[in-house]
Amino acid sequence: MNTEPRSSEIRDLLSVEDLRIKIAGINVVDGVSLSARPGKIVAIVGESGCGKSLTALSILRLLPKAAQIAGGHIYLEGDDLTAMDEKALQDIRGNRASIIFQEPIASLNPLMRVGTQVEEALMLHRGLSSAAARQEAIAMLSHVGIPDPERRARQYPFELSGGMCQRVMIAAALICRPRLLIADEPTTALDVTIQAQILDLMKRLRDEVGTTILIITHDMGVVAEMADDVAVMYGGRVIESGPVDVIFAAPAHPYTRLLLETVPKLDGARKTALRTIVGMVPSATAWPEGCRFRNRCPLETDVCKQRPGLEPKGQVWHRAECWHSDRVAEIA
Ligand SMILES: Nc1ncnc2c1ncn2[C@@H]1O[C@H](COP(=O)(O)OP(=O)(O)O)[C@@H](O)[C@H]1O
Ligand SMILES: [Mg+2]
């Protein structure tokens, strides 16, 4: 039994409540609730197209023009980010909360030396002189594992490898010691060795700086490696959430159970989600009535035509949205 206290006892650092995001009149994110305990790593996991990135982008109000927040609230240390104006948000971005993306090359400014890009947030939010900011930036570049940081700081993104660029992004994101780091598929574009190094780096920073991390991934292996808590998304909703050890031991949603098949085994065998789960994620215009997973679910019955609620599943703050949680273990 997991006995760690939850929201009523510790205030969550981040709390997303019933978030809805509309594109062209359709709720592509449709009632997402999740939270992050201070100093913990929370993973949002799910196949491509389920709404992970839009959820992540909405937290810092960085949604593309086509998408709007259509309902719900996002609280950072109690402050409602959905109610803030652009000026207040600028004070938060890169300062109290930062985001890093899958493609570091695309996120860095190609025309600016990488050291300058790390310094920017310090000059903006802390009002440091450029000499003081340079010194801190070099220390941070070294902290994230960039050798010879003085020389590297003077280089441009194209002179660095993908892994080094991702380290620069992380340095820029962390330079103001944010309380929250959002990392959207931060290692997907990197090769396996560099991937492991970047994940290790994020864990170390969580431990040393106390940053709460929201990591977005389609990879259950990354969840197993990194996360304390997990929110599994499907069809624009969180269909299961709770502590990683509880959910890995006894998933209460068939989708989670099938995603777990994709975690690497000790013998090196690993199935892909696409091979394991029959069919494809339907687009937001084609979600079935009731449970959105039902047309791919091995446990489907008539009751699944009604939408299941996100219900507690025995263990402390383990929740899932499924009529057949008690039968998930039957899935071979
Ligand atoms: N800029 C956009 N314009 C139109 N549709 C979008 C845009 N961004 C995302 N979508 C749609 O919203 C849904 C969720 O996207 P996203 O959050 O990027 O999913 P994920 O990160 O889980 O792969 C998808 O169906 C996607 O096609
Ligand atoms: Mg995405």
mmCIF file of C-alpha atoms and ligand atoms in Angstrom:
data_model
loop_
_atom_site.group_PDB
_atom_site.id
_atom_site.type_symbol
_atom_site.label_atom_id
_atom_site.label_comp_id
_atom_site.label_asym_id
_atom_site.label_seq_id
_atom_site.Cartn_x
_atom_site.Cartn_y
_atom_site.Cartn_z
ATOM 1 C CA MET A 1 0.000 0.000 0.000
ATOM 2 C CA ASN A 2 1.391 3.347 -0.997
ATOM 3 C CA THR A 3 1.144 5.663 1.968
ATOM 4 C CA GLU A 4 2.868 8.789 0.688
ATOM 5 C CA PRO A 5 0.685 11.815 1.295
ATOM 6 C CA ARG A 6 -1.158 13.433 -1.611
ATOM 7 C CA SER A 7 -2.508 16.879 -2.469
ATOM 8 C CA SER A 8 -4.498 17.420 0.670
ATOM 9 C CA GLU A 9 -1.321 17.019 2.712
ATOM 10 C CA ILE A 10 1.412 18.354 0.405
ATOM 11 C CA ARG A 11 0.559 21.115 -2.017
ATOM 12 C CA ASP A 12 1.286 19.927 -5.566
ATOM 13 C CA LEU A 13 3.812 22.020 -7.417
ATOM 14 C CA LEU A 14 1.781 21.711 -10.613
ATOM 15 C CA SER A 15 -1.865 20.880 -10.831
ATOM 16 C CA VAL A 16 -3.772 20.599 -14.115
ATOM 17 C CA GLU A 17 -7.527 20.386 -13.635
ATOM 18 C CA ASP A 18 -9.995 19.331 -16.307
ATOM 19 C CA LEU A 19 -7.982 20.941 -19.112
ATOM 20 C CA ARG A 20 -9.641 21.218 -22.511
ATOM 21 C CA ILE A 21 -7.842 22.332 -25.668
ATOM 22 C CA LYS A 22 -9.784 23.023 -28.859
ATOM 23 C CA ILE A 23 -8.576 22.927 -32.450
ATOM 24 C CA ALA A 24 -11.091 23.813 -35.168
ATOM 25 C CA GLY A 25 -13.989 23.367 -32.767
ATOM 26 C CA ILE A 26 -12.910 19.925 -31.511
ATOM 27 C CA ASN A 27 -11.582 19.163 -28.043
ATOM 28 C CA VAL A 28 -8.333 17.390 -28.886
ATOM 29 C CA VAL A 29 -7.423 17.535 -25.192
ATOM 30 C CA ASP A 30 -10.628 16.677 -23.441
ATOM 31 C CA GLY A 31 -10.643 16.946 -19.668
ATOM 32 C CA VAL A 32 -7.050 16.229 -18.622
ATOM 33 C CA SER A 33 -6.245 16.280 -14.926
ATOM 34 C CA LEU A 34 -2.800 15.574 -13.552
ATOM 35 C CA SER A 35 -0.465 16.836 -10.866
ATOM 36 C CA ALA A 36 3.196 16.885 -9.921
ATOM 37 C CA ARG A 37 4.482 16.599 -6.389
ATOM 38 C CA PRO A 38 7.422 18.898 -5.518
ATOM 39 C CA GLY A 39 10.809 17.421 -6.434
ATOM 40 C CA LYS A 40 9.310 14.403 -8.202
ATOM 41 C CA ILE A 41 9.443 13.265 -11.815
ATOM 42 C CA VAL A 42 6.059 12.760 -13.461
ATOM 43 C CA ALA A 43 5.788 11.130 -16.866
ATOM 44 C CA ILE A 44 2.998 11.674 -19.361
ATOM 45 C CA VAL A 45 3.013 8.644 -21.630
ATOM 46 C CA GLY A 46 0.925 7.582 -24.608
ATOM 47 C CA GLU A 47 1.098 6.918 -28.335
ATOM 48 C CA SER A 48 1.588 9.697 -30.834
ATOM 49 C CA GLY A 49 -1.436 11.969 -31.318
ATOM 50 C CA CYS A 50 -3.022 11.494 -27.889
ATOM 51 C CA GLY A 51 -2.487 15.124 -26.840
ATOM 52 C CA LYS A 52 0.737 15.016 -24.809
ATOM 53 C CA SER A 53 2.505 17.919 -26.505
ATOM 54 C CA LEU A 54 -0.544 20.180 -26.535
ATOM 55 C CA THR A 55 -1.004 19.518 -22.822
ATOM 56 C CA ALA A 56 2.677 20.344 -22.199
ATOM 57 C CA LEU A 57 2.627 23.485 -24.335
ATOM 58 C CA SER A 58 -0.541 24.770 -22.711
ATOM 59 C CA ILE A 59 1.105 24.827 -19.280
ATOM 60 C CA LEU A 60 3.369 27.708 -20.305
ATOM 61 C CA ARG A 61 0.691 28.998 -22.680
ATOM 62 C CA LEU A 62 2.814 28.251 -25.735
ATOM 63 C CA LEU A 63 0.097 26.595 -27.809
ATOM 64 C CA PRO A 64 0.191 27.025 -31.591
ATOM 65 C CA LYS A 65 -2.267 29.656 -32.934
ATOM 66 C CA ALA A 66 -4.744 27.036 -34.099
ATOM 67 C CA ALA A 67 -5.216 25.705 -30.563
ATOM 68 C CA GLN A 68 -6.974 27.382 -27.646
ATOM 69 C CA ILE A 69 -7.509 26.467 -24.014
ATOM 70 C CA ALA A 70 -11.269 25.888 -23.879
ATOM 71 C CA GLY A 71 -11.659 24.999 -20.216
ATOM 72 C CA GLY A 72 -10.007 23.989 -16.984
ATOM 73 C CA HIS A 73 -7.227 25.394 -14.838
ATOM 74 C CA ILE A 74 -3.460 25.028 -14.542
ATOM 75 C CA TYR A 75 -1.949 25.904 -11.178
ATOM 76 C CA LEU A 76 1.777 26.432 -10.606
ATOM 77 C CA GLU A 77 2.396 26.668 -6.862
ATOM 78 C CA GLY A 78 -1.189 27.792 -6.510
ATOM 79 C CA ASP A 79 -1.063 30.498 -9.225
ATOM 80 C CA ASP A 80 -3.544 29.959 -12.057
ATOM 81 C CA LEU A 81 -1.569 30.129 -15.322
ATOM 82 C CA THR A 82 -4.760 30.067 -17.398
ATOM 83 C CA ALA A 83 -5.783 33.407 -15.908
ATOM 84 C CA MET A 84 -2.462 35.248 -16.443
ATOM 85 C CA ASP A 85 -1.736 37.937 -19.004
ATOM 86 C CA GLU A 86 1.238 37.731 -21.367
ATOM 87 C CA LYS A 87 3.435 39.943 -19.189
ATOM 88 C CA ALA A 88 2.933 37.754 -16.127
ATOM 89 C CA LEU A 89 3.611 34.656 -18.237
ATOM 90 C CA GLN A 90 6.895 36.115 -19.475
ATOM 91 C CA ASP A 91 7.973 36.459 -15.863
ATOM 92 C CA ILE A 92 7.287 32.755 -15.391
ATOM 93 C CA ARG A 93 8.757 31.244 -18.556
ATOM 94 C CA GLY A 94 12.438 30.383 -18.205
ATOM 95 C CA ASN A 95 12.269 31.553 -14.608
ATOM 96 C CA ARG A 96 9.781 29.579 -12.476
ATOM 97 C CA ALA A 97 9.094 27.025 -15.206
ATOM 98 C CA SER A 98 10.972 26.024 -18.359
ATOM 99 C CA ILE A 99 10.326 23.747 -21.285
ATOM 100 C CA ILE A 100 12.666 21.752 -23.516
ATOM 101 C CA PHE A 101 11.703 20.075 -26.771
ATOM 102 C CA GLN A 102 12.555 17.043 -28.836
ATOM 103 C CA GLU A 103 14.549 18.923 -31.463
ATOM 104 C CA PRO A 104 17.242 21.002 -29.777
ATOM 105 C CA ILE A 105 18.542 22.258 -33.110
ATOM 106 C CA ALA A 106 15.119 23.662 -33.955
ATOM 107 C CA SER A 107 14.736 25.264 -30.511
ATOM 108 C CA LEU A 108 18.107 27.000 -30.394
ATOM 109 C CA ASN A 109 18.687 30.182 -32.346
ATOM 110 C CA PRO A 110 21.091 29.200 -35.156
ATOM 111 C CA LEU A 111 22.540 32.723 -35.382
ATOM 112 C CA MET A 112 23.403 33.161 -31.718
ATOM 113 C CA ARG A 113 26.359 31.746 -29.792
ATOM 114 C CA VAL A 114 25.167 29.039 -27.431
ATOM 115 C CA GLY A 115 26.651 30.765 -24.357
ATOM 116 C CA THR A 116 24.600 33.881 -25.114
ATOM 117 C CA GLN A 117 21.448 31.759 -25.357
ATOM 118 C CA VAL A 118 22.098 30.334 -21.900
ATOM 119 C CA GLU A 119 22.813 33.805 -20.477
ATOM 120 C CA GLU A 120 19.658 35.453 -21.843
ATOM 121 C CA ALA A 121 17.285 34.250 -19.110
ATOM 122 C CA LEU A 122 19.685 35.391 -16.386
ATOM 123 C CA MET A 123 19.924 38.888 -17.784
ATOM 124 C CA LEU A 124 16.163 39.055 -18.316
ATOM 125 C CA HIS A 125 14.946 37.571 -15.026
ATOM 126 C CA ARG A 126 17.805 38.229 -12.637
ATOM 127 C CA GLY A 127 19.127 41.484 -14.055
ATOM 128 C CA LEU A 128 22.713 40.203 -14.004
ATOM 129 C CA SER A 129 25.454 42.066 -15.851
ATOM 130 C CA SER A 130 26.673 40.270 -18.962
ATOM 131 C CA ALA A 131 30.002 39.375 -17.289
ATOM 132 C CA ALA A 132 28.255 37.819 -14.276
ATOM 133 C CA ALA A 133 25.770 36.037 -16.545
ATOM 134 C CA ARG A 134 28.632 34.680 -18.666
ATOM 135 C CA GLN A 135 30.290 33.232 -15.586
ATOM 136 C CA GLU A 136 27.084 31.507 -14.435
ATOM 137 C CA ALA A 137 26.352 30.230 -17.934
ATOM 138 C CA ILE A 138 29.777 28.638 -18.195
ATOM 139 C CA ALA A 139 29.330 27.005 -14.798
ATOM 140 C CA MET A 140 25.941 25.642 -15.912
ATOM 141 C CA LEU A 141 27.328 24.364 -19.236
ATOM 142 C CA SER A 142 29.959 22.506 -17.256
ATOM 143 C CA HIS A 143 27.290 21.239 -14.825
ATOM 144 C CA VAL A 144 25.285 19.683 -17.674
ATOM 145 C CA GLY A 145 28.371 17.845 -18.867
ATOM 146 C CA ILE A 146 29.759 20.035 -21.652
ATOM 147 C CA PRO A 147 33.544 19.718 -21.739
ATOM 148 C CA ASP A 148 35.615 22.870 -22.290
ATOM 149 C CA PRO A 149 32.587 25.136 -21.661
ATOM 150 C CA GLU A 150 34.433 28.459 -22.202
ATOM 151 C CA ARG A 151 35.260 27.468 -25.764
ATOM 152 C CA ARG A 152 31.858 25.843 -26.397
ATOM 153 C CA ALA A 153 30.007 28.935 -25.140
ATOM 154 C CA ARG A 154 31.479 30.914 -28.046
ATOM 155 C CA GLN A 155 30.295 28.397 -30.651
ATOM 156 C CA TYR A 156 27.106 28.323 -32.714
ATOM 157 C CA PRO A 157 24.557 25.456 -32.562
ATOM 158 C CA PHE A 158 25.716 23.960 -35.892
ATOM 159 C CA GLU A 159 29.174 23.407 -34.401
ATOM 160 C CA LEU A 160 27.736 21.114 -31.707
ATOM 161 C CA SER A 161 26.371 17.562 -31.907
ATOM 162 C CA GLY A 162 22.663 16.864 -31.229
ATOM 163 C CA GLY A 163 23.448 15.581 -27.730
ATOM 164 C CA MET A 164 25.528 18.683 -26.950
ATOM 165 C CA CYS A 165 22.736 20.936 -28.264
ATOM 166 C CA GLN A 166 20.265 19.154 -25.984
ATOM 167 C CA ARG A 167 22.609 19.803 -23.053
ATOM 168 C CA VAL A 168 22.735 23.487 -24.037
ATOM 169 C CA MET A 169 18.899 23.561 -24.102
ATOM 170 C CA ILE A 170 18.812 22.015 -20.641
ATOM 171 C CA ALA A 171 21.400 24.504 -19.373
ATOM 172 C CA ALA A 172 19.329 27.399 -20.767
ATOM 173 C CA ALA A 173 16.164 25.940 -19.262
ATOM 174 C CA LEU A 174 17.739 25.472 -15.826
ATOM 175 C CA ILE A 175 19.921 28.553 -15.528
ATOM 176 C CA CYS A 176 17.329 30.410 -13.406
ATOM 177 C CA ARG A 177 16.733 27.284 -11.266
ATOM 178 C CA PRO A 178 13.066 26.850 -12.223
ATOM 179 C CA ARG A 179 10.743 24.970 -9.906
ATOM 180 C CA LEU A 180 9.334 23.070 -12.895
ATOM 181 C CA LEU A 181 11.039 21.640 -15.974
ATOM 182 C CA ILE A 182 8.790 20.352 -18.755
ATOM 183 C CA ALA A 183 10.630 18.036 -21.147
ATOM 184 C CA ASP A 184 8.694 17.020 -24.270
ATOM 185 C CA GLU A 185 10.291 13.844 -25.682
ATOM 186 C CA PRO A 186 13.714 15.285 -24.792
ATOM 187 C CA THR A 187 15.701 12.269 -25.969
ATOM 188 C CA THR A 188 13.624 10.925 -28.847
ATOM 189 C CA ALA A 189 15.874 12.479 -31.492
ATOM 190 C CA LEU A 190 19.094 11.256 -29.847
ATOM 191 C CA ASP A 191 20.886 7.936 -30.149
ATOM 192 C CA VAL A 192 20.604 5.429 -27.330
ATOM 193 C CA THR A 193 23.854 6.194 -25.476
ATOM 194 C CA ILE A 194 23.296 9.955 -25.498
ATOM 195 C CA GLN A 195 19.651 9.342 -24.527
ATOM 196 C CA ALA A 196 20.747 7.518 -21.365
ATOM 197 C CA GLN A 197 23.218 10.301 -20.512
ATOM 198 C CA ILE A 198 20.575 13.023 -20.884
ATOM 199 C CA LEU A 199 18.068 11.097 -18.739
ATOM 200 C CA ASP A 200 20.753 10.623 -16.073
ATOM 201 C CA LEU A 201 21.537 14.307 -16.232
ATOM 202 C CA MET A 202 17.881 15.246 -15.649
ATOM 203 C CA LYS A 203 17.646 12.908 -12.660
ATOM 204 C CA ARG A 204 20.828 14.358 -11.200
ATOM 205 C CA LEU A 205 19.491 17.904 -11.594
ATOM 206 C CA ARG A 206 16.232 16.897 -9.928
ATOM 207 C CA ASP A 207 18.265 15.541 -7.001
ATOM 208 C CA GLU A 208 20.725 18.447 -6.799
ATOM 209 C CA VAL A 209 18.498 21.413 -7.672
ATOM 210 C CA GLY A 210 15.157 19.979 -6.507
ATOM 211 C CA THR A 211 13.496 20.753 -9.853
ATOM 212 C CA THR A 212 10.152 19.034 -10.394
ATOM 213 C CA ILE A 213 10.165 17.416 -13.834
ATOM 214 C CA LEU A 214 7.247 16.698 -16.147
ATOM 215 C CA ILE A 215 8.634 14.398 -18.814
ATOM 216 C CA ILE A 216 6.617 13.552 -21.899
ATOM 217 C CA THR A 217 7.393 10.345 -23.715
ATOM 218 C CA HIS A 218 5.869 7.597 -25.847
ATOM 219 C CA ASP A 219 8.369 5.167 -24.320
ATOM 220 C CA MET A 220 7.434 3.085 -21.259
ATOM 221 C CA GLY A 221 11.142 2.281 -20.882
ATOM 222 C CA VAL A 222 11.805 5.973 -20.177
ATOM 223 C CA VAL A 223 8.931 5.980 -17.663
ATOM 224 C CA ALA A 224 10.422 2.964 -15.871
ATOM 225 C CA GLU A 225 13.855 4.585 -15.849
ATOM 226 C CA MET A 226 12.849 8.080 -14.754
ATOM 227 C CA ALA A 227 9.461 8.620 -13.238
ATOM 228 C CA ASP A 228 8.013 8.560 -9.740
ATOM 229 C CA ASP A 229 4.461 9.058 -10.977
ATOM 230 C CA VAL A 230 2.839 8.485 -14.343
ATOM 231 C CA ALA A 231 -0.190 9.759 -16.256
ATOM 232 C CA VAL A 232 -1.157 7.571 -19.221
ATOM 233 C CA MET A 233 -2.929 9.477 -21.995
ATOM 234 C CA TYR A 234 -5.221 8.128 -24.670
ATOM 235 C CA GLY A 235 -7.599 10.000 -26.947
ATOM 236 C CA GLY A 236 -7.047 13.390 -25.327
ATOM 237 C CA ARG A 237 -7.631 12.100 -21.792
ATOM 238 C CA VAL A 238 -5.612 10.748 -18.886
ATOM 239 C CA ILE A 239 -6.965 7.202 -18.668
ATOM 240 C CA GLU A 240 -4.778 6.052 -15.769
ATOM 241 C CA SER A 241 -2.533 7.796 -13.258
ATOM 242 C CA GLY A 242 -0.661 7.057 -10.070
ATOM 243 C CA PRO A 243 2.721 6.017 -8.686
ATOM 244 C CA VAL A 244 4.921 4.181 -11.215
ATOM 245 C CA ASP A 245 5.578 1.169 -8.972
ATOM 246 C CA VAL A 246 1.853 0.638 -8.342
ATOM 247 C CA ILE A 247 0.900 0.982 -11.999
ATOM 248 C CA PHE A 248 3.723 -1.206 -13.274
ATOM 249 C CA ALA A 249 2.818 -3.928 -10.747
ATOM 250 C CA ALA A 250 -0.930 -3.828 -11.351
ATOM 251 C CA PRO A 251 -2.186 -1.636 -14.190
ATOM 252 C CA ALA A 252 -5.917 -0.936 -13.990
ATOM 253 C CA HIS A 253 -6.425 0.013 -17.643
ATOM 254 C CA PRO A 254 -5.972 -2.410 -20.575
ATOM 255 C CA TYR A 255 -4.165 0.297 -22.580
ATOM 256 C CA THR A 256 -1.557 0.700 -19.839
ATOM 257 C CA ARG A 257 -1.213 -3.070 -19.618
ATOM 258 C CA LEU A 258 -0.510 -3.253 -23.346
ATOM 259 C CA LEU A 259 1.911 -0.318 -23.254
ATOM 260 C CA LEU A 260 3.842 -2.141 -20.545
ATOM 261 C CA GLU A 261 4.544 -4.917 -23.060
ATOM 262 C CA THR A 262 6.821 -2.415 -24.747
ATOM 263 C CA VAL A 263 9.171 -2.034 -21.754
ATOM 264 C CA PRO A 264 12.531 -3.660 -22.543
ATOM 265 C CA LYS A 265 12.955 -7.066 -20.929
ATOM 266 C CA LEU A 266 16.203 -8.332 -19.387
ATOM 267 C CA ASP A 267 16.696 -10.662 -22.357
ATOM 268 C CA GLY A 268 16.628 -7.630 -24.653
ATOM 269 C CA ALA A 269 13.257 -8.506 -26.187
ATOM 270 C CA ARG A 270 11.066 -5.504 -26.754
ATOM 271 C CA LYS A 271 7.861 -5.178 -28.641
ATOM 272 C CA THR A 272 6.757 -1.937 -30.177
ATOM 273 C CA ALA A 273 3.449 -0.430 -29.116
ATOM 274 C CA LEU A 274 2.174 -0.704 -32.664
ATOM 275 C CA ARG A 275 2.818 -4.427 -32.810
ATOM 276 C CA THR A 276 1.276 -5.034 -29.397
ATOM 277 C CA ILE A 277 -1.845 -2.919 -29.624
ATOM 278 C CA VAL A 278 -4.082 -3.747 -32.531
ATOM 279 C CA GLY A 279 -5.264 -0.830 -34.626
ATOM 280 C CA MET A 280 -4.335 2.833 -34.540
ATOM 281 C CA VAL A 281 -5.178 5.796 -32.370
ATOM 282 C CA PRO A 282 -8.331 7.254 -33.924
ATOM 283 C CA SER A 283 -8.196 10.968 -34.727
ATOM 284 C CA ALA A 284 -10.063 13.390 -32.497
ATOM 285 C CA THR A 285 -12.970 13.484 -34.939
ATOM 286 C CA ALA A 286 -13.401 9.689 -34.807
ATOM 287 C CA TRP A 287 -13.264 8.777 -31.135
ATOM 288 C CA PRO A 288 -15.883 6.151 -30.297
ATOM 289 C CA GLU A 289 -18.711 6.942 -27.864
ATOM 290 C CA GLY A 290 -18.038 5.863 -24.317
ATOM 291 C CA CYS A 291 -14.570 4.479 -23.652
ATOM 292 C CA ARG A 292 -12.273 5.815 -26.362
ATOM 293 C CA PHE A 293 -10.061 2.731 -26.277
ATOM 294 C CA ARG A 294 -12.865 0.224 -26.657
ATOM 295 C CA ASN A 295 -12.467 -0.510 -30.386
ATOM 296 C CA ARG A 296 -8.883 -1.671 -29.715
ATOM 297 C CA CYS A 297 -9.503 -3.264 -26.330
ATOM 298 C CA PRO A 298 -9.399 -7.026 -25.722
ATOM 299 C CA LEU A 299 -11.836 -6.648 -22.781
ATOM 300 C CA GLU A 300 -14.587 -4.682 -24.577
ATOM 301 C CA THR A 301 -18.216 -5.414 -23.615
ATOM 302 C CA ASP A 302 -21.509 -3.534 -24.059
ATOM 303 C CA VAL A 303 -21.003 -1.410 -20.958
ATOM 304 C CA CYS A 304 -17.961 0.207 -22.640
ATOM 305 C CA LYS A 305 -20.356 2.203 -24.846
ATOM 306 C CA GLN A 306 -20.836 4.364 -21.761
ATOM 307 C CA ARG A 307 -17.986 6.607 -20.678
ATOM 308 C CA PRO A 308 -16.293 5.181 -17.577
ATOM 309 C CA GLY A 309 -15.341 7.680 -14.853
ATOM 310 C CA LEU A 310 -11.768 8.193 -13.617
ATOM 311 C CA GLU A 311 -12.166 6.129 -10.448
ATOM 312 C CA PRO A 312 -9.828 5.325 -7.539
ATOM 313 C CA LYS A 313 -8.447 1.799 -7.849
ATOM 314 C CA GLY A 314 -7.662 0.625 -4.345
ATOM 315 C CA GLN A 315 -4.150 1.972 -3.846
ATOM 316 C CA VAL A 316 -3.704 5.547 -2.683
ATOM 317 C CA TRP A 317 -4.235 7.990 -5.595
ATOM 318 C CA HIS A 318 -4.140 5.296 -8.239
ATOM 319 C CA ARG A 319 -6.940 6.089 -10.696
ATOM 320 C CA ALA A 320 -8.139 4.630 -13.951
ATOM 321 C CA GLU A 321 -10.968 5.111 -16.408
ATOM 322 C CA CYS A 322 -12.130 1.555 -17.167
ATOM 323 C CA TRP A 323 -15.182 -0.618 -16.471
ATOM 324 C CA HIS A 324 -13.040 -3.759 -16.436
ATOM 325 C CA SER A 325 -10.060 -2.865 -14.227
ATOM 326 C CA ASP A 326 -10.502 -6.096 -12.281
ATOM 327 C CA ARG A 327 -9.994 -8.103 -15.486
ATOM 328 C CA VAL A 328 -6.854 -6.374 -16.761
ATOM 329 C CA ALA A 329 -4.660 -9.158 -15.371
ATOM 330 C CA GLU A 330 -6.414 -11.564 -17.778
ATOM 331 C CA ILE A 331 -4.708 -9.914 -20.747
ATOM 332 C CA ALA A 332 -1.931 -12.346 -21.667
HETATM 333 N N1 LIG B 1 -0.880 22.904 -34.787
HETATM 334 C C1 LIG B 1 -1.822 21.957 -34.911
HETATM 335 N N2 LIG B 1 -2.821 22.079 -35.820
HETATM 336 C C2 LIG B 1 -3.776 21.145 -35.973
HETATM 337 N N3 LIG B 1 -3.838 20.023 -35.237
HETATM 338 C C3 LIG B 1 -2.889 19.820 -34.315
HETATM 339 C C4 LIG B 1 -1.823 20.759 -34.085
HETATM 340 N N4 LIG B 1 -1.037 20.281 -33.097
HETATM 341 C C5 LIG B 1 -1.571 19.099 -32.725
HETATM 342 N N5 LIG B 1 -2.682 18.810 -33.448
HETATM 343 C C6 LIG B 1 -3.545 17.620 -33.306
HETATM 344 O O1 LIG B 1 -3.878 17.464 -31.934
HETATM 345 C C7 LIG B 1 -3.757 16.110 -31.510
HETATM 346 C C8 LIG B 1 -2.799 15.993 -30.357
HETATM 347 O O2 LIG B 1 -1.507 16.381 -30.764
HETATM 348 P P1 LIG B 1 -0.217 16.328 -29.816
HETATM 349 O O3 LIG B 1 -0.516 16.986 -28.527
HETATM 350 O O4 LIG B 1 0.903 16.895 -30.626
HETATM 351 O O5 LIG B 1 -0.030 14.756 -29.596
HETATM 352 P P2 LIG B 1 1.223 13.951 -29.006
HETATM 353 O O6 LIG B 1 2.231 14.922 -28.491
HETATM 354 O O7 LIG B 1 0.644 13.084 -27.960
HETATM 355 O O8 LIG B 1 1.756 13.148 -30.149
HETATM 356 C C9 LIG B 1 -3.314 15.326 -32.741
HETATM 357 O O9 LIG B 1 -4.444 14.711 -33.282
HETATM 358 C C10 LIG B 1 -2.760 16.376 -33.670
HETATM 359 O O10 LIG B 1 -2.969 16.012 -35.018
HETATM 360 MG MG MG B 2 4.257 15.219 -29.001
#
